[in-house]
Amino acid sequence: PALNAGFFPFPFFDDASKNKLYADTDSTLAVSANAPKANIDAAKKFLEFLTSPEGAAMIVSKARLLPTVKGADVSSMDAPFQDLVKYVGDGVVMPWAFSMWPTVVFETSKSALQEYYSGQRTKDQMITYLDDLWKNK
């Protein structure tokens, strides 16, 4: 069906100029320093390809994702993505808070919240538990 959709910042503030759109990198790629040298070299070549204009075009056309390569051609993406590109380009985005949490805190928070929702932990117990995890990460 035809759908007129788009992105806009969640209105946290009465002053619209202060509102930002949540947008963050969904995933990242890295090369393990512990991998065999041949694998490291191959992985670096693959990353070089992904960050090339050709690789960015593939990410857009095949995966339908916004590439993180500056200057990538995203003109073929649907209208909602054009909104997102504009917000990112204008610098009026902010990352999801959980993406900056230490992995152990993020992963453990899932089960801690389930325990809270099911009545196995109180709110205070859950907060203390997560605070302790953060401090000891």
Short mmCIF file of C-alpha atoms in Angstrom, two decimals:
data_model
loop_
_atom_site.label_atom_id
_atom_site.label_comp_id
_atom_site.label_asym_id
_atom_site.label_seq_id
_atom_site.Cartn_x
_atom_site.Cartn_y
_atom_site.Cartn_z
CA PRO A 1 0.00 0.00 0.00
CA ALA A 2 1.02 3.58 -0.54
CA LEU A 3 2.23 5.02 2.73
CA ASN A 4 3.35 8.54 3.48
CA ALA A 5 5.72 7.95 6.40
CA GLY A 6 8.73 9.69 7.83
CA PHE A 7 10.90 10.35 10.88
CA PHE A 8 10.67 13.18 13.35
CA PRO A 9 12.22 13.85 16.76
CA PHE A 10 10.29 12.78 19.81
CA PRO A 11 9.01 16.04 21.34
CA PHE A 12 10.71 16.00 24.75
CA PHE A 13 10.86 19.79 24.94
CA ASP A 14 8.40 22.58 24.24
CA ASP A 15 11.22 24.29 22.34
CA ALA A 16 11.35 22.29 19.07
CA SER A 17 14.97 23.31 18.42
CA LYS A 18 16.04 21.21 21.43
CA ASN A 19 14.38 18.01 20.22
CA LYS A 20 16.59 15.40 18.60
CA LEU A 21 15.95 12.18 16.74
CA TYR A 22 17.25 8.96 18.23
CA ALA A 23 19.53 7.40 15.62
CA ASP A 24 22.50 5.19 16.23
CA THR A 25 24.72 2.62 14.60
CA ASP A 26 22.99 -0.75 14.69
CA SER A 27 26.15 -2.76 14.47
CA THR A 28 29.84 -2.34 14.00
CA LEU A 29 32.56 -4.47 12.48
CA ALA A 30 35.99 -5.08 13.92
CA VAL A 31 39.07 -7.15 13.27
CA SER A 32 40.33 -9.36 16.08
CA ALA A 33 43.96 -8.76 16.95
CA ASN A 34 44.12 -12.43 17.96
CA ALA A 35 43.20 -13.76 14.51
CA PRO A 36 45.83 -15.31 12.24
CA LYS A 37 47.63 -12.71 10.10
CA ALA A 38 46.06 -14.01 6.86
CA ASN A 39 42.60 -13.59 8.36
CA ILE A 40 43.43 -10.10 9.61
CA ASP A 41 44.62 -9.07 6.14
CA ALA A 42 41.48 -10.53 4.51
CA ALA A 43 39.23 -8.86 7.09
CA LYS A 44 40.92 -5.49 6.51
CA LYS A 45 40.38 -5.85 2.74
CA PHE A 46 36.71 -6.66 3.35
CA LEU A 47 36.31 -3.61 5.59
CA GLU A 48 38.04 -1.48 2.96
CA PHE A 49 35.50 -2.75 0.42
CA LEU A 50 32.54 -2.03 2.71
CA THR A 51 33.73 1.55 3.19
CA SER A 52 34.36 2.14 -0.51
CA PRO A 53 31.76 3.82 -2.74
CA GLU A 54 31.00 0.39 -4.28
CA GLY A 55 30.56 -1.22 -0.86
CA ALA A 56 28.37 1.64 0.37
CA ALA A 57 26.22 1.29 -2.77
CA MET A 58 25.79 -2.42 -2.03
CA ILE A 59 24.75 -1.68 1.55
CA VAL A 60 22.11 0.73 0.22
CA SER A 61 20.83 -1.40 -2.67
CA LYS A 62 21.02 -4.91 -1.20
CA ALA A 63 20.73 -4.48 2.57
CA ARG A 64 18.56 -1.32 2.39
CA LEU A 65 20.57 0.20 5.24
CA LEU A 66 22.05 3.64 5.63
CA PRO A 67 25.80 3.31 5.21
CA THR A 68 28.16 5.10 7.56
CA VAL A 69 30.34 6.19 4.65
CA LYS A 70 30.40 9.95 4.13
CA GLY A 71 29.15 10.98 0.73
CA ALA A 72 27.42 7.66 0.02
CA ASP A 73 24.59 7.92 -2.51
CA VAL A 74 21.37 7.24 -0.63
CA SER A 75 19.06 8.88 -3.16
CA SER A 76 17.47 5.53 -4.05
CA MET A 77 16.27 4.96 -0.49
CA ASP A 78 12.63 5.49 0.42
CA ALA A 79 11.34 8.82 1.74
CA PRO A 80 11.52 7.98 5.47
CA PHE A 81 15.24 7.31 5.10
CA GLN A 82 15.70 10.68 3.43
CA ASP A 83 14.34 12.26 6.62
CA LEU A 84 16.82 10.27 8.67
CA VAL A 85 19.72 11.25 6.39
CA LYS A 86 18.79 14.91 6.82
CA TYR A 87 18.66 14.68 10.62
CA VAL A 88 22.00 12.85 10.74
CA GLY A 89 23.57 15.35 8.33
CA ASP A 90 22.25 18.28 10.36
CA GLY A 91 23.62 16.75 13.57
CA VAL A 92 20.26 16.70 15.33
CA VAL A 93 20.45 13.08 16.43
CA MET A 94 21.41 11.42 19.66
CA PRO A 95 22.44 7.80 20.32
CA TRP A 96 20.32 5.29 22.14
CA ALA A 97 21.55 5.32 25.73
CA PHE A 98 21.83 1.54 25.98
CA SER A 99 24.38 1.49 23.15
CA MET A 100 26.87 3.15 25.52
CA TRP A 101 26.32 0.71 28.38
CA PRO A 102 29.02 -1.86 29.16
CA THR A 103 28.04 -5.19 27.56
CA VAL A 104 27.72 -7.00 30.89
CA VAL A 105 25.28 -4.37 32.17
CA PHE A 106 23.20 -4.35 28.99
CA GLU A 107 22.96 -8.14 28.76
CA THR A 108 22.28 -8.64 32.47
CA SER A 109 19.71 -5.84 32.59
CA LYS A 110 17.39 -7.94 30.43
CA SER A 111 17.04 -10.70 33.00
CA ALA A 112 17.05 -8.21 35.90
CA LEU A 113 14.09 -6.38 34.35
CA GLN A 114 12.25 -9.67 33.81
CA GLU A 115 12.79 -10.46 37.48
CA TYR A 116 11.43 -7.02 38.40
CA TYR A 117 8.37 -7.41 36.16
CA SER A 118 7.64 -10.87 37.58
CA GLY A 119 7.95 -9.64 41.18
CA GLN A 120 11.19 -11.49 41.96
CA ARG A 121 13.05 -8.20 42.56
CA THR A 122 11.85 -4.89 43.88
CA LYS A 123 12.62 -1.68 42.01
CA ASP A 124 15.28 -0.79 44.58
CA GLN A 125 16.86 -4.25 44.39
CA MET A 126 17.03 -4.05 40.62
CA ILE A 127 18.59 -0.57 40.62
CA THR A 128 21.15 -1.56 43.27
CA TYR A 129 21.99 -4.72 41.32
CA LEU A 130 22.51 -2.83 38.05
CA ASP A 131 24.49 -0.08 39.81
CA ASP A 132 26.80 -2.71 41.32
CA LEU A 133 27.25 -4.33 37.91
CA TRP A 134 28.15 -0.97 36.40
CA LYS A 135 30.66 -0.16 39.14
CA ASN A 136 32.34 -3.57 38.83
CA LYS A 137 32.28 -3.85 35.04
#
